[in-house]
Short mmCIF file of N, CA and C in Angstrom, two decimals:
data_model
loop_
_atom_site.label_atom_id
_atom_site.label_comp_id
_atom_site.label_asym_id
_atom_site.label_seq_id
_atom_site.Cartn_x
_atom_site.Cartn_y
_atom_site.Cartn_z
N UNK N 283 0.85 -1.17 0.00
CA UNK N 283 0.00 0.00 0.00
C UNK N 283 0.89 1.24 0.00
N UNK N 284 0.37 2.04 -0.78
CA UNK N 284 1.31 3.10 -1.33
C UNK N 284 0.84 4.79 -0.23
N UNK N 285 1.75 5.11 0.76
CA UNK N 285 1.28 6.06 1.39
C UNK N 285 0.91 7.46 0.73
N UNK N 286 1.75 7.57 -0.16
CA UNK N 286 1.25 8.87 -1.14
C UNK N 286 0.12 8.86 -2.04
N UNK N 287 -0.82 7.61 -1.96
CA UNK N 287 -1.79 8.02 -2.91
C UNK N 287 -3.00 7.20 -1.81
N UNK N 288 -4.67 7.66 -1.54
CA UNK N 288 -5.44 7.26 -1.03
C UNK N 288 -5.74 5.71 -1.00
N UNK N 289 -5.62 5.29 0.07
CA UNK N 289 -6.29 3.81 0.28
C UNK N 289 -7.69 3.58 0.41
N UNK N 290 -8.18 2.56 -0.80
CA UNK N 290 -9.68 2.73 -0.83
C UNK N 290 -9.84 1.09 -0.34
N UNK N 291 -11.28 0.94 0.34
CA UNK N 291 -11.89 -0.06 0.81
C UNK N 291 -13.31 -0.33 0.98
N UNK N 292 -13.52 -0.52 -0.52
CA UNK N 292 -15.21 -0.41 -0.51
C UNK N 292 -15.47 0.53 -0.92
N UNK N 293 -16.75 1.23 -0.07
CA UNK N 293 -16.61 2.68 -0.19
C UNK N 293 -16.44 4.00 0.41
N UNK N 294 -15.22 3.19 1.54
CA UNK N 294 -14.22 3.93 2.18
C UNK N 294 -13.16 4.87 1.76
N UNK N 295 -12.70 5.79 1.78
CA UNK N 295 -11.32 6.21 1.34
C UNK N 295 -10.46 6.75 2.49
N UNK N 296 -9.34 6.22 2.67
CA UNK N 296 -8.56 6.51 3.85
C UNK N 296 -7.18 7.39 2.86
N UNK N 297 -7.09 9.29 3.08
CA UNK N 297 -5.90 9.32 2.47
C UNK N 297 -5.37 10.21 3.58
N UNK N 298 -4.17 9.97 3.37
CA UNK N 298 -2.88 10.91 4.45
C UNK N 298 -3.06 11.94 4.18
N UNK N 299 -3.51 12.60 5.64
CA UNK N 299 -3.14 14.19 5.70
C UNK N 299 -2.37 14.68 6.66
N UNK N 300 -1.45 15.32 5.53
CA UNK N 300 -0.65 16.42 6.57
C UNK N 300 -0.53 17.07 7.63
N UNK N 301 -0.68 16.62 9.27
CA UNK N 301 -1.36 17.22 10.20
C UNK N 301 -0.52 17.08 11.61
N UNK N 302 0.31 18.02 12.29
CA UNK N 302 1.04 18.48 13.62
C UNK N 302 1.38 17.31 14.20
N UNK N 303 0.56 16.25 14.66
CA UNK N 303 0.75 15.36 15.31
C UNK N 303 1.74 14.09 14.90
N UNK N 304 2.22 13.74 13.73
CA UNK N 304 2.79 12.89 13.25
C UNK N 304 2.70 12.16 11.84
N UNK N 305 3.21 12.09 11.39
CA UNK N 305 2.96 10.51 9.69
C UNK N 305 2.52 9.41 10.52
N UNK N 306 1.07 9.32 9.22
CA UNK N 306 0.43 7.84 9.66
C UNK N 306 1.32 7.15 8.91
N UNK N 307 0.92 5.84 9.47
CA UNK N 307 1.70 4.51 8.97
C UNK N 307 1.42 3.66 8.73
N UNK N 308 1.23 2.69 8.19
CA UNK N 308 0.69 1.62 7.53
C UNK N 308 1.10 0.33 8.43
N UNK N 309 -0.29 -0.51 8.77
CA UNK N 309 0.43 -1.55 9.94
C UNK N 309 -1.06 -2.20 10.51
N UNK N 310 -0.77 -3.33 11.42
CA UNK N 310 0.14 -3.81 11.83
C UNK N 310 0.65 -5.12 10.57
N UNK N 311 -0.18 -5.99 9.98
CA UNK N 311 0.27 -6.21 8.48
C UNK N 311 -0.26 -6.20 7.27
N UNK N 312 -0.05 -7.23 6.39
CA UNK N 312 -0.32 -7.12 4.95
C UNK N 312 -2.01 -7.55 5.05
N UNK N 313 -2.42 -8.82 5.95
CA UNK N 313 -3.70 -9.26 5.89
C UNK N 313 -5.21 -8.42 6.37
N UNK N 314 -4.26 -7.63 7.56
CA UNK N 314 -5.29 -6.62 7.87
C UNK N 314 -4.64 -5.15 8.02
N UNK N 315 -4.85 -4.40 6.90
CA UNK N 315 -3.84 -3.31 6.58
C UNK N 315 -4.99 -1.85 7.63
N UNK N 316 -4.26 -1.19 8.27
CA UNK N 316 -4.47 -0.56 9.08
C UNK N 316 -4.04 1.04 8.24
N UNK N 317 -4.75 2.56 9.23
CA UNK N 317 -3.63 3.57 9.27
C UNK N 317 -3.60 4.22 10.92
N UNK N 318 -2.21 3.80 11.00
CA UNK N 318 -2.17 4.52 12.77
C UNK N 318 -1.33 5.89 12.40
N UNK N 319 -1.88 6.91 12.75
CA UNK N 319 -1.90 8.22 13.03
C UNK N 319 -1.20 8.32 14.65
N UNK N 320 0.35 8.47 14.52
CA UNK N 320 0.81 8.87 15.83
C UNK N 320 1.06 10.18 16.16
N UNK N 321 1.10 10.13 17.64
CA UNK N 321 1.94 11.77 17.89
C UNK N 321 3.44 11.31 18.00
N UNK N 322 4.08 12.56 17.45
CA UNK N 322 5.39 12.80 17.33
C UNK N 322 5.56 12.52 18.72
N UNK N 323 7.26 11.81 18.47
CA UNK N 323 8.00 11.43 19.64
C UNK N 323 9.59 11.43 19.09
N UNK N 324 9.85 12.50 18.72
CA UNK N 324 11.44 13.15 18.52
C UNK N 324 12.50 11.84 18.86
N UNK N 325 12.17 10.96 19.93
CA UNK N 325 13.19 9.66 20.36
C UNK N 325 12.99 8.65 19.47
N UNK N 326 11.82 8.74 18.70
CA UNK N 326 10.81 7.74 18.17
C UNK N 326 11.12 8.19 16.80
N UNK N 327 11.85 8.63 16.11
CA UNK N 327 11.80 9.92 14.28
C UNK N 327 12.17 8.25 13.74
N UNK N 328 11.66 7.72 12.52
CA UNK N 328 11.82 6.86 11.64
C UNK N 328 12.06 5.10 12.41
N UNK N 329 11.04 5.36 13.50
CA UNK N 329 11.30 4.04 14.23
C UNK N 329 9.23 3.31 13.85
N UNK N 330 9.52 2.02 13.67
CA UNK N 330 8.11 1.36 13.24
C UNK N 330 7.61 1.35 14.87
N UNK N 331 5.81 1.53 14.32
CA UNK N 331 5.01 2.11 15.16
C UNK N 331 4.78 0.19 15.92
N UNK N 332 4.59 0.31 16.90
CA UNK N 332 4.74 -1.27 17.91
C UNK N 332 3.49 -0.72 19.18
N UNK N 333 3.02 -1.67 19.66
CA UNK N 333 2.04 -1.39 21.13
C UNK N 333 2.64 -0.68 22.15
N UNK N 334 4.11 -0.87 22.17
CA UNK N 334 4.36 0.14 23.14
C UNK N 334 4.92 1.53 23.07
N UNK N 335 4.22 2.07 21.85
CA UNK N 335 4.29 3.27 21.31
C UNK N 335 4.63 4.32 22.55
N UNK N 336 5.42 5.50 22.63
CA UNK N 336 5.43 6.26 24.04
C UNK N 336 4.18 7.00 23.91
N UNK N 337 3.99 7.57 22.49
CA UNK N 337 3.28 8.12 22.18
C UNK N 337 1.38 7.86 22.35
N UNK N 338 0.47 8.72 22.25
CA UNK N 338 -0.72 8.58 21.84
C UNK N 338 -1.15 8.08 20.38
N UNK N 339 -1.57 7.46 19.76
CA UNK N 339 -2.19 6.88 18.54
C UNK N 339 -3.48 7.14 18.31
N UNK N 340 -4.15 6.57 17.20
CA UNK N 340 -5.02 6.56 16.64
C UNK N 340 -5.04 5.35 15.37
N UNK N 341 -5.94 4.00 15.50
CA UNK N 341 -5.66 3.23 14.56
C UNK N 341 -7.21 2.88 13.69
N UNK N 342 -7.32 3.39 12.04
CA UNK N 342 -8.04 3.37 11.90
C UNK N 342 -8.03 1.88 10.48
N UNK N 343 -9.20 1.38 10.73
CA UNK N 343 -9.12 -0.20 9.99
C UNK N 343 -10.54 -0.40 9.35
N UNK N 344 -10.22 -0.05 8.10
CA UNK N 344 -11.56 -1.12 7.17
C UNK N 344 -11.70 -2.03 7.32
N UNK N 345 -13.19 -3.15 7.16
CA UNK N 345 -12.89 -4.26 6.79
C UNK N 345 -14.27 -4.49 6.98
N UNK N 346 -14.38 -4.99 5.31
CA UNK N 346 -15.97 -5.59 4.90
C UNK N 346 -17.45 -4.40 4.99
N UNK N 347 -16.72 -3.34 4.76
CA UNK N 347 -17.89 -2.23 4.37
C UNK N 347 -17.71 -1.36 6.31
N UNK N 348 -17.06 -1.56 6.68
CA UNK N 348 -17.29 -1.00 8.52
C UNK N 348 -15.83 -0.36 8.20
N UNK N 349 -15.70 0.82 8.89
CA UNK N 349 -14.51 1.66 9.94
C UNK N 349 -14.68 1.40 10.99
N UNK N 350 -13.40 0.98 11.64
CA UNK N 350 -13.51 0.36 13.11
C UNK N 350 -11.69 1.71 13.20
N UNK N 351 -12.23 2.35 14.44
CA UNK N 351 -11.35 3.45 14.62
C UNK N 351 -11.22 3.26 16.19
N UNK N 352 -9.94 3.49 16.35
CA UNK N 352 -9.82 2.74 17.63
C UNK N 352 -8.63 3.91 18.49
N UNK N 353 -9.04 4.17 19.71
CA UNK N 353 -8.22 5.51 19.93
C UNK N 353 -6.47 4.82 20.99
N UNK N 354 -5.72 5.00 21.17
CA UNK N 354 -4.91 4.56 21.97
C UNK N 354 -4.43 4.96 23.74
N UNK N 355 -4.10 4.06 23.90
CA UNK N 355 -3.67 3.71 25.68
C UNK N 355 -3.19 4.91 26.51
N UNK N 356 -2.72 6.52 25.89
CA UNK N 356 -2.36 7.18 26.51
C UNK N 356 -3.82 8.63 26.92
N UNK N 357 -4.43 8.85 26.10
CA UNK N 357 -5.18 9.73 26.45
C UNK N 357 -5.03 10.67 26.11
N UNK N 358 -4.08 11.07 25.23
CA UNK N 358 -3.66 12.48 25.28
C UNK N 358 -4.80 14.07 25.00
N UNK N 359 -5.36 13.34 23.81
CA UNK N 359 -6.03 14.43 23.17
C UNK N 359 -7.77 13.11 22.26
N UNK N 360 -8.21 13.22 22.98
CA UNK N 360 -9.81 13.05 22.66
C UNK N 360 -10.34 13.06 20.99
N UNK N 361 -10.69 11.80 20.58
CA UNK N 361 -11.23 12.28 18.72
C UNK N 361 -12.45 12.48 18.84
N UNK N 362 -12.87 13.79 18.12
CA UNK N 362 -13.94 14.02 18.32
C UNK N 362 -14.67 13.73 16.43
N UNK N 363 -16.19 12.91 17.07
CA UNK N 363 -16.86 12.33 15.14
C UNK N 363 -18.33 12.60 15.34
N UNK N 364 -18.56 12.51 14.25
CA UNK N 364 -19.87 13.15 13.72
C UNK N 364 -20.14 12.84 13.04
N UNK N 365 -21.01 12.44 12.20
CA UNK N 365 -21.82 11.59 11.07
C UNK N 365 -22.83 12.86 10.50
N UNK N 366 -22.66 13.27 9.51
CA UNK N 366 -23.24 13.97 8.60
C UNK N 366 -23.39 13.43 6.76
N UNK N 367 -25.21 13.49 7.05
CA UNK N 367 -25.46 12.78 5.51
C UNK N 367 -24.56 11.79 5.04
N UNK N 368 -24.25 10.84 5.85
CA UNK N 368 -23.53 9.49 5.98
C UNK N 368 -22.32 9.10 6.05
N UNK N 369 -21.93 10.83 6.38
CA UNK N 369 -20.17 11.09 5.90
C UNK N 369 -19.60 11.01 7.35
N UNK N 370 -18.78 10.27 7.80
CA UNK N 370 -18.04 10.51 9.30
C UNK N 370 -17.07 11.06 9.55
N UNK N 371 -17.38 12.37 9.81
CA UNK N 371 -16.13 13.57 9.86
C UNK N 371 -14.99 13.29 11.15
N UNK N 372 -14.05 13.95 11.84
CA UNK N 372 -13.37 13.61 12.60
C UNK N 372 -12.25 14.59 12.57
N UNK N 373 -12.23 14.97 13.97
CA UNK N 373 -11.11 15.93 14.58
C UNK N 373 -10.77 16.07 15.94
N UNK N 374 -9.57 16.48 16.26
CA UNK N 374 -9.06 16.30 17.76
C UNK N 374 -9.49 17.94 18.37
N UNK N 375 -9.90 18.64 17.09
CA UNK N 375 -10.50 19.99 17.37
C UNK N 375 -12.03 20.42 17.24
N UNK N 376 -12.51 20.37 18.51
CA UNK N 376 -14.05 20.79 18.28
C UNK N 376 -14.48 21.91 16.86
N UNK N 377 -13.64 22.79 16.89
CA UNK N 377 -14.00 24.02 16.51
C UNK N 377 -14.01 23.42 14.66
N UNK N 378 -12.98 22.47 14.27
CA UNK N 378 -13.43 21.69 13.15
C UNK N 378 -14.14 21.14 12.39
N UNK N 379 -15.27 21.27 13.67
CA UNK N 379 -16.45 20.31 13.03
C UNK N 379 -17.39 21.33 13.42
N UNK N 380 -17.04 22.74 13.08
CA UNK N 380 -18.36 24.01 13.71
C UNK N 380 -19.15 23.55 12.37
N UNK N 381 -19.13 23.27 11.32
CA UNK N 381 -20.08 23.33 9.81
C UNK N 381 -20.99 22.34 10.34
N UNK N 382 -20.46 20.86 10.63
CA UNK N 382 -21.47 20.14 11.02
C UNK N 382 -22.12 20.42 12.14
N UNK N 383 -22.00 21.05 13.03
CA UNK N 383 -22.57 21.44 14.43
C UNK N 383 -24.06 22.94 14.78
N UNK N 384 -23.56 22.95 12.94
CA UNK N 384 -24.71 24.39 12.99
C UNK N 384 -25.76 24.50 13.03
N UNK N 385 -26.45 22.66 12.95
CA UNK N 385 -28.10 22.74 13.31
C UNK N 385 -27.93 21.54 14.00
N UNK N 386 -26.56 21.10 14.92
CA UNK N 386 -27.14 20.41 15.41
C UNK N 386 -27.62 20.82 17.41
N UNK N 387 -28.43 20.03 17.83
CA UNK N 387 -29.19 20.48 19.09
C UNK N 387 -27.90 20.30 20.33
N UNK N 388 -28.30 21.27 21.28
CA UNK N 388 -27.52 20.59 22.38
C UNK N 388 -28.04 19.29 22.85
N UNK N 389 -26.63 18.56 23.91
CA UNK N 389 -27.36 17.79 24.43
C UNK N 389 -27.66 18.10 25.95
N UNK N 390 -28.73 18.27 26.12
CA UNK N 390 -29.51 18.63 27.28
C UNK N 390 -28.53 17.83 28.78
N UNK N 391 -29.00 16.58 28.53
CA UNK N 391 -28.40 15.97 29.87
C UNK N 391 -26.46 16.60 29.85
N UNK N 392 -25.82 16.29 29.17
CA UNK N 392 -24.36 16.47 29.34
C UNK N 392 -24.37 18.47 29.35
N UNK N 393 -24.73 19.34 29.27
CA UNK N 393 -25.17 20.91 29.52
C UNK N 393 -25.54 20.59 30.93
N UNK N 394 -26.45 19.90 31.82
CA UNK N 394 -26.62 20.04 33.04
C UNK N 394 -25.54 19.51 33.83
N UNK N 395 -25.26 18.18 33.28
CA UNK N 395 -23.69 17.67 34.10
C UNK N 395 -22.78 18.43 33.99
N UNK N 396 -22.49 19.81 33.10
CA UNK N 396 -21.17 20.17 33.03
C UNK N 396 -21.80 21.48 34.16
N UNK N 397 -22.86 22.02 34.14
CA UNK N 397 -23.19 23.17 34.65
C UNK N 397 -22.91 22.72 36.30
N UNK N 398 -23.59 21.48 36.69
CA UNK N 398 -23.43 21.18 38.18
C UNK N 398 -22.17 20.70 38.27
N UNK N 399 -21.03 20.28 37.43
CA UNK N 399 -19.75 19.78 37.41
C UNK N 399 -20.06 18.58 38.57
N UNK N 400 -20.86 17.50 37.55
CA UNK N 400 -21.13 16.14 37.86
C UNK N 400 -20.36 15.42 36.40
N UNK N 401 -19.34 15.40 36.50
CA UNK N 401 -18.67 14.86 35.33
C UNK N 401 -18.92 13.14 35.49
N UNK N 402 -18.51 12.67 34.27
CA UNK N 402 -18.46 11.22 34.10
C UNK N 402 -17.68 11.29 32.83
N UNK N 403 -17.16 9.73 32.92
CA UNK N 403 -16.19 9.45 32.01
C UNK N 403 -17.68 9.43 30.50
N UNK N 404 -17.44 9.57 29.55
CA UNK N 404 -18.83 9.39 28.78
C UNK N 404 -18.26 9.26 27.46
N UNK N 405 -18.78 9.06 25.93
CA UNK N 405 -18.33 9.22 24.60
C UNK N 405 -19.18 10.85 24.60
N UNK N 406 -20.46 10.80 25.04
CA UNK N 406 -21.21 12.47 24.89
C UNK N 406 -20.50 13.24 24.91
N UNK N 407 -20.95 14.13 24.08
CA UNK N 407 -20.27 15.91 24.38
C UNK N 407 -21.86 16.68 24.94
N UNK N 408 -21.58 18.01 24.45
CA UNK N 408 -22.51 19.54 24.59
C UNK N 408 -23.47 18.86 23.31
N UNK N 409 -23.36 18.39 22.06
CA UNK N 409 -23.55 18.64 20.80
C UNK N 409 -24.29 17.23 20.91
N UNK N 410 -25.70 16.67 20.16
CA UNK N 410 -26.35 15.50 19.64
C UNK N 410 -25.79 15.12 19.06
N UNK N 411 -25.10 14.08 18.49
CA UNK N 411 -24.40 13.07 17.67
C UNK N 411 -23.50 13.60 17.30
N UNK N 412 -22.75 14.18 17.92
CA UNK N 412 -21.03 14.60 18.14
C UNK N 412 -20.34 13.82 19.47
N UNK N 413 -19.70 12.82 19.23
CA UNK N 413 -19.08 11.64 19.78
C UNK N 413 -17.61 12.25 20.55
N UNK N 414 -17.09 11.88 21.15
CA UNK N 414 -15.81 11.68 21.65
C UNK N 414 -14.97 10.26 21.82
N UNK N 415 -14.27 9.76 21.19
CA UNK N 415 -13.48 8.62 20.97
C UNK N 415 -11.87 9.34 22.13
N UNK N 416 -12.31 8.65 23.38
CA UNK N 416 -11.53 8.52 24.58
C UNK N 416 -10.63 7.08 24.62
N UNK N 417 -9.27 7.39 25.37
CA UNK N 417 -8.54 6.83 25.25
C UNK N 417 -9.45 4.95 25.53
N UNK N 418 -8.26 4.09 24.66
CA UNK N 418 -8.63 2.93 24.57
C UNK N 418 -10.44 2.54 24.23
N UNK N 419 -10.85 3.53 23.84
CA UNK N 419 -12.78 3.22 23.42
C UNK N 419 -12.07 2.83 21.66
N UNK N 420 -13.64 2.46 21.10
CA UNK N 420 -13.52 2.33 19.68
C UNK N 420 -14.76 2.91 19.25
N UNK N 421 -15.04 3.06 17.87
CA UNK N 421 -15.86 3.47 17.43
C UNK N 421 -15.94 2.65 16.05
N UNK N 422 -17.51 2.47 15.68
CA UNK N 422 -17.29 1.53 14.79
C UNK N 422 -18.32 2.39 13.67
N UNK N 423 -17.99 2.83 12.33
CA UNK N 423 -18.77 3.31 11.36
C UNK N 423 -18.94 2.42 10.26
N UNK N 424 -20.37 1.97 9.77
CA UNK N 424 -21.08 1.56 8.73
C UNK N 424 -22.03 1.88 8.15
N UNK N 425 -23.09 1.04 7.84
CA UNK N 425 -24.26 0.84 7.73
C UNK N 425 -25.11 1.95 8.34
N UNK N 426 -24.95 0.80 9.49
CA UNK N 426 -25.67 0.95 10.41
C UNK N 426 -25.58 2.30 11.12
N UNK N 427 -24.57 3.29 11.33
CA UNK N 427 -24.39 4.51 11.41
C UNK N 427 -22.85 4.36 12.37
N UNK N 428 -23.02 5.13 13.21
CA UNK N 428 -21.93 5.06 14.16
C UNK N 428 -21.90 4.70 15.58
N UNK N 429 -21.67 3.96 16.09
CA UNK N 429 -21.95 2.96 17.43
C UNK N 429 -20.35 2.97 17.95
N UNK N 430 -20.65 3.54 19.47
CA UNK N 430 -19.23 3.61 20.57
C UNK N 430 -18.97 2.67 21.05
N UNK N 431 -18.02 2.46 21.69
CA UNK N 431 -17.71 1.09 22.61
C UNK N 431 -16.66 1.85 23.45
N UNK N 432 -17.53 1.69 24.76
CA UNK N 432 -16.01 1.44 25.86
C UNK N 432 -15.43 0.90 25.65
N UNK N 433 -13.83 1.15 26.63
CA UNK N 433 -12.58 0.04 26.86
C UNK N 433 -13.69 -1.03 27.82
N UNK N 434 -12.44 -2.05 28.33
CA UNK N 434 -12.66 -2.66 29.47
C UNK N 434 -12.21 -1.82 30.47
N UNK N 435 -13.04 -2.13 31.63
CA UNK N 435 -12.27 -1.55 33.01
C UNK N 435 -10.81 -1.59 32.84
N UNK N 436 -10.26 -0.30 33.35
CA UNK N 436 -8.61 -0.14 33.87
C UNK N 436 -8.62 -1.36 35.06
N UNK N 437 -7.19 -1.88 35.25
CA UNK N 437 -7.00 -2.55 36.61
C UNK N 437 -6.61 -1.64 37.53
N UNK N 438 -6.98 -1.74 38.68
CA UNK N 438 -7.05 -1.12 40.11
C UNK N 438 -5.13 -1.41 40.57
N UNK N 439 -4.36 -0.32 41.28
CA UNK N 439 -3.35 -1.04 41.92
C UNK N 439 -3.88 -0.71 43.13
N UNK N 440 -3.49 -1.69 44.45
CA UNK N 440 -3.49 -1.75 45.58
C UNK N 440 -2.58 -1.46 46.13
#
């Protein structure tokens, strides 16, 4: 798979963009071809991307008509998605997705949790079907639209 020209899958198109945080990369292999989007790690310049990345990731994977986008183990910075007229937009910057956000409603319950600062870990934002993809969650886009998934529980140390 050729990084300079768009990877298509169905009627997916995955192409590299130029963007602060790092070069995606092609991985983990040939049978199930991936793009992980890392953050720069200056110790890390021309070293292959592995699980124990220092860095934050982002690994996004076709397969059989679905995007399965999967955020990584550090937390750094939150993906924020949105599904507009069937298109699933995506940015680590709210203010990115102001076009899609211009009719859409607040969300009532997460506006009262932030006002009483009753936080919870959540995928919700302020915005109706504007998602947050938090560390280790996935998000899965098809068909069917766009459906979150928690991690598993963190382990506890004692």
């Amino acid at each position: 798979m050729d990084l300079d020209r768009p990877a298509v899958a169905g009627r997916h198109i995955l192409d590299r963009a130029v963007h602060p945080p790092g070069p995606g990369v092609l991985g983990p292999d040939d049978t199930s071809p991936a793009m992980i989007i890392r953050e720069r790690c200056p110790t890390m310049t021309g070293q292959p991307h592995h699980t124990g990345w220092p860095g934050d990731f982002i690994t996004v994977q076709p397969s059989n008509g679905t995007m399965w986008i999967e955020a990584g183990v550090r937390g750094v910075a939150p993906l924020y998605l949105i599904v507009t007229d069937t298109v699933l937009h995506g940015s680590w910057d709210v203010a990115g997705l102001a076009p899609s956000l211009q009719q859409t409603p607040l969300n009532e319950h997460e506006v009262v949790r932030q006002l009483s600062t009753t936080f919870r870990y959540t995928h919700d934002t302020l915005w109706q079907g504007l998602h947050w993809l938090t560390e280790r969650s996935q998000a899965v886009f098809g068909a069917h639209g766009l459906g979150m998934r928690y991690p598993l529980p963190a382990g506890h140390v004692n």
